[in-house]
Coordinates of C-alpha atoms and ligand atoms in Angstrom, one line a residue:
Chain A
M298 CA -1.7 -5.9 -2.2
K299 CA 1.8 -5.1 -2.7
K300 CA 3.5 -3.0 -5.8
F301 CA 7.0 -1.6 -6.8
V302 CA 7.1 1.1 -8.5
D303 CA 10.2 3.4 -9.9
I304 CA 7.9 6.6 -9.3
A305 CA 4.6 7.0 -7.2
V306 CA 3.3 10.5 -7.3
I307 CA 0.8 11.2 -4.7
G308 CA -2.1 13.2 -5.5
G309 CA -3.4 13.6 -8.9
G310 CA -3.9 17.1 -9.1
P311 CA -2.2 19.4 -11.8
A312 CA 0.9 19.1 -9.8
G313 CA 0.9 15.6 -9.7
L314 CA -0.2 15.0 -13.4
A315 CA 2.5 17.5 -15.1
A316 CA 5.4 15.7 -12.6
A317 CA 4.3 12.3 -13.8
L318 CA 4.3 13.5 -17.5
E319 CA 7.4 15.0 -17.4
A320 CA 9.1 12.1 -15.6
W321 CA 7.5 9.9 -18.3
R322 CA 9.0 12.2 -20.9
A323 CA 12.4 12.2 -19.5
Q324 CA 12.5 8.0 -19.0
P325 CA 9.6 6.5 -20.7
E326 CA 10.4 2.9 -19.7
L327 CA 9.8 3.7 -15.9
N328 CA 7.1 2.5 -14.2
I329 CA 5.1 5.6 -13.0
L330 CA 2.3 5.4 -10.4
I331 CA -0.4 8.3 -9.9
I332 CA -2.5 7.7 -6.8
E333 CA -5.7 10.0 -5.9
R334 CA -8.2 9.9 -3.5
D335 CA -10.9 11.4 -5.6
H336 CA -13.0 9.5 -8.3
E337 CA -11.4 11.2 -11.1
P338 CA -7.4 13.1 -11.2
G339 CA -7.4 17.0 -11.9
G340 CA -7.4 17.9 -8.3
I341 CA -9.0 21.4 -7.3
L342 CA -9.3 22.5 -10.7
Q343 CA -12.3 20.2 -11.3
Q344 CA -14.2 22.2 -9.5
C345 CA -12.9 25.9 -10.4
I346 CA -15.1 26.3 -13.6
H347 CA -14.4 29.8 -14.3
N348 CA -11.8 31.0 -16.7
G349 CA -8.2 32.5 -16.5
F350 CA -6.3 29.3 -16.2
G351 CA -3.3 28.3 -18.6
L352 CA -2.7 32.4 -20.1
H353 CA 1.1 31.5 -19.5
F354 CA 1.5 27.8 -19.8
F355 CA -0.8 27.4 -23.0
G356 CA -1.4 30.9 -24.1
E357 CA -5.0 30.8 -23.6
E358 CA -7.3 31.6 -21.1
L359 CA -9.0 28.0 -20.0
T360 CA -11.6 26.9 -17.5
G361 CA -9.7 25.0 -14.3
P362 CA -11.5 21.2 -15.8
E363 CA -10.6 22.1 -19.3
Y364 CA -7.0 23.1 -18.1
A365 CA -6.6 19.6 -15.8
G366 CA -8.4 17.9 -19.1
R367 CA -5.6 18.8 -21.1
F368 CA -3.0 17.0 -18.9
I369 CA -5.2 14.1 -18.4
A370 CA -5.5 13.5 -21.7
E371 CA -2.1 13.9 -22.3
V372 CA -1.4 11.4 -19.3
K373 CA -3.7 8.8 -20.9
K374 CA -1.4 8.4 -24.5
T375 CA 1.5 7.3 -22.1
S376 CA 2.3 4.1 -20.0
I377 CA 1.6 6.0 -16.8
E378 CA -1.0 3.9 -13.9
I379 CA -3.6 6.3 -12.0
M380 CA -4.8 4.6 -9.2
T381 CA -7.9 6.9 -8.3
D382 CA -10.1 6.3 -5.3
T383 CA -7.4 5.3 -3.5
M384 CA -6.2 7.1 -0.2
V385 CA -2.3 7.3 0.9
L386 CA -2.3 7.0 4.7
E387 CA 1.3 6.7 5.5
L388 CA 4.9 7.2 4.0
N389 CA 7.9 6.4 5.5
N390 CA 11.6 7.7 5.3
E391 CA 12.5 4.6 2.7
R392 CA 10.2 5.8 0.5
K393 CA 7.3 2.9 1.2
I394 CA 3.6 4.0 1.1
L395 CA 0.7 2.5 2.8
A396 CA -2.3 3.1 0.9
V397 CA -6.1 1.8 1.0
S398 CA -8.9 1.9 -1.5
A399 CA -12.7 0.3 -1.4
E400 CA -11.4 -1.9 -4.4
N401 CA -7.8 -3.2 -3.4
G402 CA -8.1 -2.8 0.2
L403 CA -4.8 -2.0 2.1
I404 CA -2.1 -1.5 -0.9
E405 CA 1.6 -1.3 0.0
I406 CA 4.0 0.3 -2.4
E407 CA 7.7 0.6 -2.4
A408 CA 9.1 3.5 -5.0
K409 CA 12.3 4.3 -5.7
A410 CA 11.3 7.9 -6.0
V411 CA 8.7 9.7 -4.4
V412 CA 6.6 12.7 -5.3
L413 CA 4.5 14.6 -3.1
A414 CA 1.8 16.8 -4.9
M415 CA -1.1 16.4 -2.3
G416 CA -2.2 20.1 -2.8
C417 CA -3.5 22.3 -0.2
R418 CA -6.7 22.7 1.9
E419 CA -8.9 25.5 3.4
R420 CA -8.4 27.3 6.7
T421 CA -11.9 26.4 8.3
R422 CA -13.6 28.0 11.1
G423 CA -12.2 25.7 14.2
A424 CA -8.8 27.9 13.0
L425 CA -10.5 30.9 13.2
N426 CA -12.7 31.3 16.3
I427 CA -15.7 33.3 15.6
P428 CA -17.9 33.4 18.4
G429 CA -21.5 32.7 18.7
S430 CA -23.5 29.4 17.9
R431 CA -22.8 26.5 15.9
P432 CA -25.5 26.2 13.2
A433 CA -25.4 24.5 10.0
G434 CA -25.0 27.0 6.9
V435 CA -21.5 27.8 7.3
Y436 CA -19.3 26.5 5.0
T437 CA -15.5 27.2 3.4
A438 CA -15.5 29.0 0.1
G439 CA -13.9 26.0 -1.6
C440 CA -16.9 23.8 -0.1
A441 CA -19.4 25.8 -1.5
Q442 CA -17.9 25.9 -4.9
R443 CA -17.8 22.2 -4.9
L444 CA -21.4 21.4 -4.0
V445 CA -22.3 24.1 -6.7
N446 CA -20.1 23.4 -9.3
M447 CA -19.9 19.6 -9.4
E448 CA -23.1 18.6 -7.3
G449 CA -25.4 20.9 -8.4
Y450 CA -26.7 22.0 -4.9
M451 CA -27.3 25.8 -3.4
P452 CA -25.8 25.8 -0.1
G453 CA -27.7 28.8 0.7
K454 CA -29.8 31.9 -0.6
K455 CA -28.3 35.1 1.2
V456 CA -24.8 35.1 1.9
V457 CA -22.0 37.0 3.7
I458 CA -18.8 36.0 3.1
L459 CA -15.3 36.4 5.2
G460 CA -12.3 37.0 3.4
S461 CA -11.7 38.2 -0.3
G462 CA -9.2 36.0 -1.4
D463 CA -10.1 34.7 -4.9
I464 CA -12.0 31.3 -4.1
G465 CA -14.5 33.9 -2.1
L466 CA -14.8 36.8 -4.7
I467 CA -15.1 33.5 -7.3
M468 CA -17.8 32.1 -5.3
A469 CA -19.7 35.8 -4.6
R470 CA -20.1 35.9 -8.1
R471 CA -21.0 32.2 -8.7
M472 CA -23.8 32.1 -6.1
T473 CA -25.2 35.8 -7.5
W474 CA -25.4 33.8 -10.9
E475 CA -27.2 30.8 -9.0
G476 CA -29.4 33.4 -7.9
A477 CA -28.4 34.0 -4.7
K478 CA -28.2 37.6 -2.9
V479 CA -24.6 38.0 -1.4
E480 CA -24.7 40.9 0.8
V481 CA -21.3 41.7 2.0
V482 CA -17.6 41.0 1.7
A483 CA -15.6 41.5 4.9
E484 CA -11.9 41.7 4.9
L485 CA -9.9 41.8 8.1
M486 CA -6.8 43.2 6.2
P487 CA -6.6 46.7 4.7
F488 CA -6.3 45.2 1.2
S489 CA -7.4 42.3 -0.6
S490 CA -5.1 39.2 -1.5
G491 CA -7.3 38.3 -4.3
L492 CA -6.8 39.4 -8.1
N493 CA -7.9 42.9 -9.1
R494 CA -10.0 41.1 -12.1
N495 CA -11.9 39.2 -9.5
I496 CA -12.5 42.3 -7.2
V497 CA -14.1 44.0 -10.6
Q498 CA -15.5 41.2 -12.3
C499 CA -16.9 39.2 -9.1
L500 CA -17.8 42.2 -7.0
V501 CA -18.4 45.5 -8.5
D502 CA -20.1 43.7 -11.5
N503 CA -22.6 42.8 -9.2
N504 CA -22.8 45.4 -6.6
I505 CA -21.7 43.8 -4.1
P506 CA -19.5 45.5 -1.1
L507 CA -16.5 44.7 -0.1
K508 CA -15.5 46.3 3.3
F509 CA -11.9 46.4 4.3
N510 CA -11.0 46.3 8.5
H511 CA -13.6 44.1 8.5
T512 CA -14.3 41.2 10.6
V513 CA -17.3 38.7 11.8
V514 CA -18.0 39.2 15.6
R515 CA -21.3 36.8 15.6
V516 CA -23.1 34.1 14.0
D517 CA -26.6 33.5 15.5
G518 CA -29.3 31.3 14.4
R519 CA -29.9 27.8 16.4
E520 CA -30.3 25.1 13.4
R521 CA -29.3 27.1 10.7
V522 CA -27.4 30.6 10.1
E523 CA -30.2 33.3 10.9
A524 CA -27.8 36.4 11.0
V525 CA -24.1 37.4 10.7
T526 CA -22.5 40.2 12.1
I527 CA -19.3 42.4 11.3
A528 CA -17.8 44.9 12.7
E529 CA -14.7 47.1 11.7
V530 CA -11.6 46.3 13.5
D531 CA -8.4 48.8 14.3
P532 CA -5.8 48.1 11.8
A533 CA -3.1 47.9 14.4
T534 CA -4.2 45.5 16.8
K535 CA -7.2 43.7 14.4
R536 CA -9.4 44.1 17.6
P537 CA -13.0 44.2 16.6
I538 CA -14.0 48.5 17.5
P539 CA -17.3 48.2 19.9
G540 CA -20.1 50.4 18.1
T541 CA -19.0 49.5 14.6
E542 CA -21.5 46.1 14.4
E543 CA -23.7 45.6 11.8
T544 CA -26.0 42.7 11.5
Y545 CA -27.1 41.2 8.0
E546 CA -29.8 38.6 8.0
C547 CA -28.8 35.7 6.1
D548 CA -28.6 32.0 5.9
T549 CA -25.1 31.3 4.7
L550 CA -21.9 32.5 5.5
L551 CA -18.5 31.5 3.3
L552 CA -15.0 31.4 4.6
S553 CA -12.5 32.1 2.3
V554 CA -9.5 33.1 4.7
G555 CA -6.9 31.2 3.3
L556 CA -4.9 27.8 2.3
I557 CA -2.7 25.6 4.1
P558 CA -0.5 22.8 2.5
E559 CA -1.7 19.8 3.1
N560 CA 1.5 18.1 4.9
E561 CA 0.2 15.4 7.5
L562 CA 2.2 12.4 5.3
T563 CA 5.5 14.8 4.7
N564 CA 5.1 15.6 8.6
G565 CA 4.7 11.7 9.5
A566 CA 7.9 10.7 6.9
G567 CA 10.1 13.3 8.8
V568 CA 10.7 15.9 6.4
E569 CA 12.2 19.0 7.0
M570 CA 9.7 21.4 6.8
D571 CA 9.6 25.5 6.5
R572 CA 7.8 26.9 9.4
I573 CA 7.0 30.3 6.8
T574 CA 5.6 28.2 3.7
S575 CA 3.9 25.3 5.8
G576 CA 5.5 22.8 3.4
A577 CA 8.9 20.8 3.1
V578 CA 12.1 22.7 2.6
V579 CA 13.7 21.7 -1.0
D580 CA 16.6 22.2 -2.9
E581 CA 17.0 23.3 -6.7
T582 CA 15.8 19.9 -8.0
R583 CA 12.8 20.1 -5.7
Q584 CA 14.4 17.2 -3.2
T585 CA 13.0 17.4 0.1
S586 CA 15.3 16.3 3.0
I587 CA 14.6 12.6 2.6
P588 CA 16.8 11.5 -0.6
G589 CA 14.6 10.4 -3.6
V590 CA 11.1 12.4 -2.1
F591 CA 10.3 15.6 -4.1
A592 CA 7.9 17.8 -3.3
C593 CA 5.8 20.4 -5.6
G594 CA 2.4 22.5 -6.2
N595 CA 0.4 23.6 -3.2
V596 CA 1.7 20.9 -1.1
L597 CA 5.1 22.9 -1.2
H598 CA 4.2 26.8 -1.1
V599 CA 0.4 27.8 -1.8
H600 CA 0.5 29.0 -5.8
D601 CA -1.8 31.6 -7.1
L602 CA -1.4 30.7 -10.7
V603 CA -1.8 26.8 -11.8
D604 CA 0.7 28.0 -14.3
N605 CA 3.5 28.1 -11.8
V606 CA 2.0 24.8 -10.2
S607 CA 2.3 22.7 -13.5
N608 CA 6.0 24.5 -14.4
E609 CA 7.4 23.4 -10.9
A610 CA 5.8 20.5 -11.0
K611 CA 7.8 19.5 -14.2
L612 CA 10.8 20.4 -12.7
A613 CA 9.9 18.0 -9.7
G614 CA 9.2 15.5 -12.2
L615 CA 12.1 15.5 -14.2
S616 CA 14.3 15.2 -10.6
A617 CA 12.6 12.1 -9.9
A618 CA 13.4 10.8 -13.4
Q619 CA 16.5 11.5 -13.2
Y620 CA 17.0 10.3 -9.6
V621 CA 15.7 6.9 -10.4
A622 CA 17.7 6.6 -13.5
G623 CA 21.5 7.9 -12.1
G624 CA 21.0 6.3 -8.4
E625 CA 21.3 8.2 -5.2
K626 CA 24.0 10.8 -5.5
K627 CA 24.9 12.4 -2.1
V628 CA 24.7 16.1 -2.1
E629 CA 27.9 17.3 -0.5
K630 CA 27.1 20.8 0.7
Y631 CA 24.2 23.2 0.5
H632 CA 23.9 27.0 -0.1
S633 CA 20.9 28.3 2.1
V634 CA 18.9 30.6 0.5
N635 CA 17.5 33.2 3.4
A636 CA 14.3 35.5 3.2
T637 CA 14.8 39.0 5.4
N638 CA 13.8 42.4 4.9
G639 CA 9.9 42.3 3.5
V640 CA 11.1 38.9 1.8
R641 CA 8.8 36.7 3.4
Y642 CA 9.9 33.3 2.1
A643 CA 11.7 32.0 -0.7
V644 CA 11.8 28.4 -2.7
P645 CA 13.7 26.9 -2.9
Q646 CA 15.3 27.0 0.6
R647 CA 18.5 25.6 -0.3
I648 CA 20.6 25.3 -3.4
S649 CA 23.4 22.4 -3.9
A650 CA 26.9 23.5 -4.1
D651 CA 27.2 21.6 -7.5
A652 CA 24.2 23.0 -9.3
S653 CA 24.5 25.1 -12.4
G654 CA 23.2 26.9 -15.2
K655 CA 19.8 28.9 -14.7
L656 CA 18.0 28.6 -11.5
D657 CA 14.5 30.4 -10.7
V658 CA 13.8 31.2 -7.2
Y659 CA 9.8 32.1 -6.4
F660 CA 9.2 34.6 -3.3
R661 CA 6.8 36.6 -1.7
V662 CA 6.5 39.4 -0.3
G663 CA 5.1 40.5 3.0
N664 CA 3.7 43.7 2.3
A665 CA 2.4 45.9 -0.8
Y666 CA 5.7 47.5 -2.2
R667 CA 5.0 50.5 -5.0
P668 CA 7.5 50.9 -6.4
A669 CA 9.8 47.7 -5.7
K670 CA 12.9 46.6 -5.4
L671 CA 14.4 42.8 -4.9
V672 CA 18.1 42.1 -4.5
V673 CA 19.8 39.3 -4.1
R674 CA 23.0 38.8 -2.5
C675 CA 25.7 36.6 -2.2
G676 CA 27.7 37.8 0.8
E677 CA 28.6 41.3 -0.4
E678 CA 28.3 40.5 -4.3
V679 CA 24.9 41.5 -6.0
L680 CA 23.6 38.6 -7.8
A681 CA 20.4 39.8 -9.4
T682 CA 18.3 43.0 -9.1
R683 CA 14.5 42.7 -10.1
R684 CA 12.3 46.1 -10.5
K685 CA 9.1 46.3 -10.6
A686 CA 6.1 49.1 -10.4
I687 CA 4.4 46.9 -7.6
M688 CA 4.7 43.4 -5.6
T689 CA 1.5 42.7 -3.5
P690 CA 1.6 39.6 -1.0
G691 CA -1.2 38.0 -3.0
E692 CA 1.6 37.4 -6.2
M693 CA 4.1 34.8 -6.4
E694 CA 7.2 36.6 -7.4
K695 CA 10.3 34.8 -9.5
I696 CA 14.0 35.8 -9.7
T697 CA 16.3 34.0 -12.2
L698 CA 19.8 33.4 -10.6
D699 CA 22.9 32.0 -12.4
A700 CA 23.6 29.2 -10.2
D701 CA 27.3 29.4 -11.2
K702 CA 27.6 32.5 -9.4
I703 CA 26.5 31.2 -5.8
T704 CA 29.4 30.5 -3.9
G705 CA 27.9 30.6 -0.4
D706 CA 24.7 31.1 1.5
I707 CA 22.3 34.0 -0.7
T708 CA 19.6 36.4 0.8
L709 CA 16.7 37.9 -0.9
E710 CA 15.6 41.3 0.4
M711 CA 13.3 44.7 -0.4
E712 CA 15.4 47.6 -0.8
A713 CA 14.4 51.0 -1.2
Chain B
M299 CA -21.4 63.6 -20.2
E300 CA -20.9 60.5 -18.3
V301 CA -17.9 60.3 -15.7
K302 CA -17.0 56.8 -14.3
E303 CA -14.4 55.5 -11.8
M304 CA -13.2 52.0 -12.2
T305 CA -10.3 50.2 -11.4
C306 CA -7.9 49.1 -14.5
I307 CA -7.5 45.3 -14.4
R308 CA -5.2 44.8 -17.3
C309 CA -2.2 44.7 -14.8
P310 CA -1.5 44.1 -11.2
M311 CA -1.0 48.0 -10.7
G312 CA -4.6 48.5 -10.8
C313 CA -4.7 52.1 -11.4
R314 CA -7.8 53.9 -10.7
L315 CA -9.2 55.6 -14.0
T316 CA -11.6 58.1 -14.3
V317 CA -13.6 57.8 -17.8
T318 CA -15.7 60.4 -19.3
K319 CA -18.2 60.1 -22.4
D320 CA -18.9 63.2 -23.8
G321 CA -20.9 62.0 -26.9
D322 CA -18.9 60.1 -29.0
N323 CA -15.6 61.1 -27.4
Y324 CA -14.0 59.3 -24.5
T325 CA -10.9 60.7 -22.1
V326 CA -9.4 58.4 -19.4
T327 CA -7.5 59.6 -16.7
G328 CA -5.5 58.2 -14.5
N329 CA -3.9 55.6 -16.5
T330 CA -0.4 54.5 -16.6
C331 CA -0.4 53.2 -19.6
K332 CA -2.2 53.0 -23.3
R333 CA -3.5 49.7 -22.6
G334 CA -5.4 51.4 -19.6
E335 CA -7.1 53.8 -21.9
E336 CA -7.9 51.0 -24.1
Y337 CA -9.2 49.1 -20.9
G338 CA -11.3 52.3 -19.9
I339 CA -13.3 53.0 -23.0
Q340 CA -14.1 49.6 -23.8
E341 CA -15.5 49.2 -20.1
M342 CA -17.8 52.8 -20.6
S343 CA -18.8 51.8 -24.4
C344 CA -19.3 48.0 -24.0
P345 CA -18.1 45.8 -21.4
M346 CA -17.6 42.3 -22.2
R347 CA -17.3 39.3 -20.3
V348 CA -17.4 35.6 -20.7
V349 CA -19.3 33.4 -18.8
T350 CA -18.5 30.3 -16.9
T351 CA -21.3 28.7 -15.0
S352 CA -23.3 25.2 -15.4
V353 CA -26.1 23.3 -16.5
R354 CA -28.4 20.7 -15.1
V355 CA -27.3 17.2 -17.2
I356 CA -30.0 14.5 -17.7
G357 CA -28.5 10.6 -17.1
G358 CA -25.3 11.8 -16.2
V359 CA -22.7 10.7 -13.5
R360 CA -23.0 14.3 -12.0
P361 CA -26.1 16.4 -12.0
V362 CA -24.1 19.7 -13.5
C363 CA -21.6 20.4 -16.1
S364 CA -19.5 23.1 -16.4
C365 CA -20.0 25.3 -19.3
K366 CA -18.8 28.8 -20.7
T367 CA -20.0 31.1 -23.8
A368 CA -17.2 30.4 -26.4
D369 CA -16.7 33.9 -26.7
S370 CA -17.5 37.2 -24.4
V371 CA -20.6 38.5 -24.8
P372 CA -21.9 42.1 -23.4
K373 CA -22.4 42.4 -20.2
A374 CA -25.6 43.7 -20.4
A375 CA -26.6 40.6 -21.6
I376 CA -25.6 38.1 -19.1
D377 CA -28.6 37.9 -17.2
D378 CA -30.3 36.8 -20.6
V379 CA -27.6 34.5 -21.0
L380 CA -28.2 32.7 -17.6
K381 CA -31.9 32.7 -18.0
A382 CA -31.3 31.0 -21.4
L383 CA -29.2 28.1 -20.2
A384 CA -31.2 27.5 -17.1
Q385 CA -33.9 25.8 -19.5
L386 CA -31.4 23.9 -21.4
R387 CA -31.4 20.3 -20.4
P388 CA -28.5 18.4 -22.2
V389 CA -28.4 14.6 -22.0
A390 CA -25.2 12.9 -21.0
P391 CA -22.4 11.9 -22.4
I392 CA -21.4 15.5 -22.8
T393 CA -17.5 15.7 -23.8
I394 CA -15.3 19.2 -22.8
G395 CA -15.5 21.6 -26.1
Q396 CA -19.2 20.0 -27.2
V397 CA -21.6 22.9 -28.0
L398 CA -24.3 23.1 -25.7
A399 CA -26.3 26.0 -27.5
E400 CA -25.5 27.7 -30.4
D401 CA -26.2 31.7 -30.5
I402 CA -27.4 31.7 -26.9
A403 CA -29.9 34.6 -25.8
G404 CA -29.2 35.9 -29.1
T405 CA -25.8 37.1 -28.5
G406 CA -24.4 35.5 -31.6
V407 CA -22.1 33.4 -29.0
S408 CA -22.4 29.5 -28.6
L409 CA -22.1 27.6 -25.2
V410 CA -19.8 25.4 -24.8
A411 CA -18.8 22.5 -22.2
T412 CA -16.2 23.0 -20.1
A413 CA -15.8 19.4 -18.5
N414 CA -16.7 15.7 -19.4
N415 CA -19.8 14.2 -18.0
R416 CA -19.9 10.6 -18.5
A417 CA -23.3 8.9 -18.8
A418 CA -24.6 7.0 -15.4
N419 CA -25.6 3.1 -16.1
Ligands
FAD970 C1 -10.9 25.4 -3.1 C2 -9.9 26.0 -4.1 C3 -10.0 27.2 -4.9 C4 -9.2 27.1 -5.8 N1 -9.1 27.9 -7.0 C5 -8.5 28.6 -7.5 C6 -8.5 29.0 -8.9 O1 -9.7 29.7 -8.9 N2 -7.4 29.7 -9.5 C7 -6.1 29.3 -9.3 O2 -5.3 29.9 -10.3 N3 -5.9 28.4 -8.2 C8 -7.0 28.0 -7.6 N4 -6.8 27.4 -6.4 C9 -5.3 27.2 -6.2 C10 -4.9 25.8 -6.6 O3 -5.0 24.5 -5.7 C11 -4.0 25.6 -7.5 O4 -4.1 26.5 -8.8 C12 -3.5 24.0 -8.2 O5 -5.1 23.3 -8.2 C13 -2.7 23.4 -7.2 O6 -2.3 22.2 -7.6 P1 -2.0 20.9 -6.8 O7 -1.7 20.0 -7.5 O8 -0.5 21.5 -6.2 O9 -3.0 20.7 -5.8 P2 -4.4 20.1 -6.2 O10 -5.1 20.5 -7.1 O11 -5.1 20.7 -4.7 O12 -4.5 18.5 -6.1 C14 -3.9 17.5 -5.5 C15 -4.6 16.3 -5.1 O13 -4.1 15.6 -4.2 C16 -5.2 14.5 -3.7 N5 -4.6 14.1 -2.6 C17 -4.1 15.1 -1.2 N6 -3.8 14.0 -0.3 C18 -3.9 12.8 -0.9 C19 -3.9 11.3 -0.1 N7 -3.2 11.5 1.2 N8 -3.8 10.2 -1.2 C20 -4.2 10.4 -2.3 N9 -4.7 11.8 -3.2 C21 -4.1 13.0 -2.0 C22 -6.4 15.3 -3.8 O14 -7.5 14.8 -3.5 C23 -6.0 16.5 -5.1 O15 -6.5 15.9 -6.2 C24 -7.3 26.9 -5.7 C25 -7.2 26.0 -4.3 C26 -8.4 25.7 -3.9 C27 -8.3 25.3 -2.7
SF4_971 S1 -3.3 51.5 -16.9 FE1 -1.4 50.7 -17.5 S2 -0.5 50.3 -15.8 FE2 -2.3 50.8 -15.0 S3 -3.2 49.0 -14.3 FE3 -3.8 49.2 -16.2 S4 -2.4 48.6 -17.7 FE4 -1.7 48.2 -15.5

């Protein structure tokens, strides 16, 4: 099967849905296609049944499926086509897509613009190197979330969780509410990347201890996990301190140790990548190094709030529509956006010289700062300053710049 | 007199609060702003939570459907809510927002579906 479309959106999560909708709103006559490998659109939100989504975007607190449901309902009112159960295998630098589905077999799609919205996946044990046997009962927290919330299957009864990211915290409460006993949450760092609210309402509410500067040093059990041993680490070297081991009898170990953007397709197309975000390098329109290929959502950089995902996706969708309507416009010159002195990364990584109007730059700090002061400079000139009582690595921050004042490369840095 | 330590969750500052209850009088220390005081008193007098979980479904494309209490319920009532909804067996199709139980576990709050679950044919 062969298809020609104006815009192909790869991934039907919140990013893909919002990008397609915004492109359609800008140019309703365009032929827009969303390609999603799952049975239904909605992405990871379908399994995030807790609330706390949409406070910024909709002004109310929704659960994940409710948030996704609003976008899906909007998309269904439009001419946007959604192909589900269809997996994209390849993208090339001329925006040709190769996909496969049980129904249609191999599908070749040629698109005038492509929006990458493939989301992210969780780091697994392989990326971690925990010694001991390799029994059943070790899951990523997100995998357990899917099993419990969508398949109605409980992965275990006595649980140890490694990592205190939000997904791990949410699953600690979820498993408890489904009748399991969560023994402990071990966190390698001296702080949690999860929200305070989740630490309080998921752990403290259920009397689950959270141990900072701790990691898993052994997993025992032949066929199924029988025990997990954790130990305190030296905060400087992260090496376990002998003699601090504690063993918990349990049948399940959940890993909540971070997310990585899912960029096999992006890499395959030869898109220039950012080493820190593990996502594409983009400009202020969210265009990658390949003209007509845009990226947004977790595939670009890991977001903690879906509201930010939707906003970024709207921008990418609008840019894709403008690209198709206006034809390829060669950007003459870019100014780069550099993150230094405590700022871990900034998106977009570059801004075209003819950009104008207000422009949001998203960034993350590498450490907790209280109080925090961020300064944006263009050469010697200070473009913007942002002060906050606190900035932490777990929360994405935003600063608004006036693009007309950007006359050269800019730098974001933390100051005392 | 009753004293409790807690983390304020109204903003990312996460101030450590000490809340003291003396009869009907509450004093909060450690807060940086007024919202922290409100939070401390609420948590000490009657902490409230929205319960988000799932129910087993009969005849759906998925075996479970996610649901939530339409409003927050007292934290102390969460166990009863969970027990009550474990007994529910709604029949597919179920649509977002559908009321699965009114006045769940005597809280006066209804339980609503937060996802669609089509009927399996
Ligand atoms: C397990 C997990 C739990 C999370 N929980 C929370 C939470 O509680 N709160 C919160 O705010 N954020 C949470 N997040 C972050 C969450 O991912 C974002 O808020 C948001 O869902 C990101 O949207 P997205 O569209 O970029 O990605 P996703 O929601 O991941 O959507 C990407 C979509 O692309 C599809 N896809 C990927 N590759 C292909 C391909 N090759 N072909 C076709 N389709 C493809 C996927 O199937 C998926 O549907 C969680 C993330 C994970 C991984
Ligand atoms: S007391 Fe005020 S500043 Fe402190 S965490 Fe609560 S809301 Fe934030």
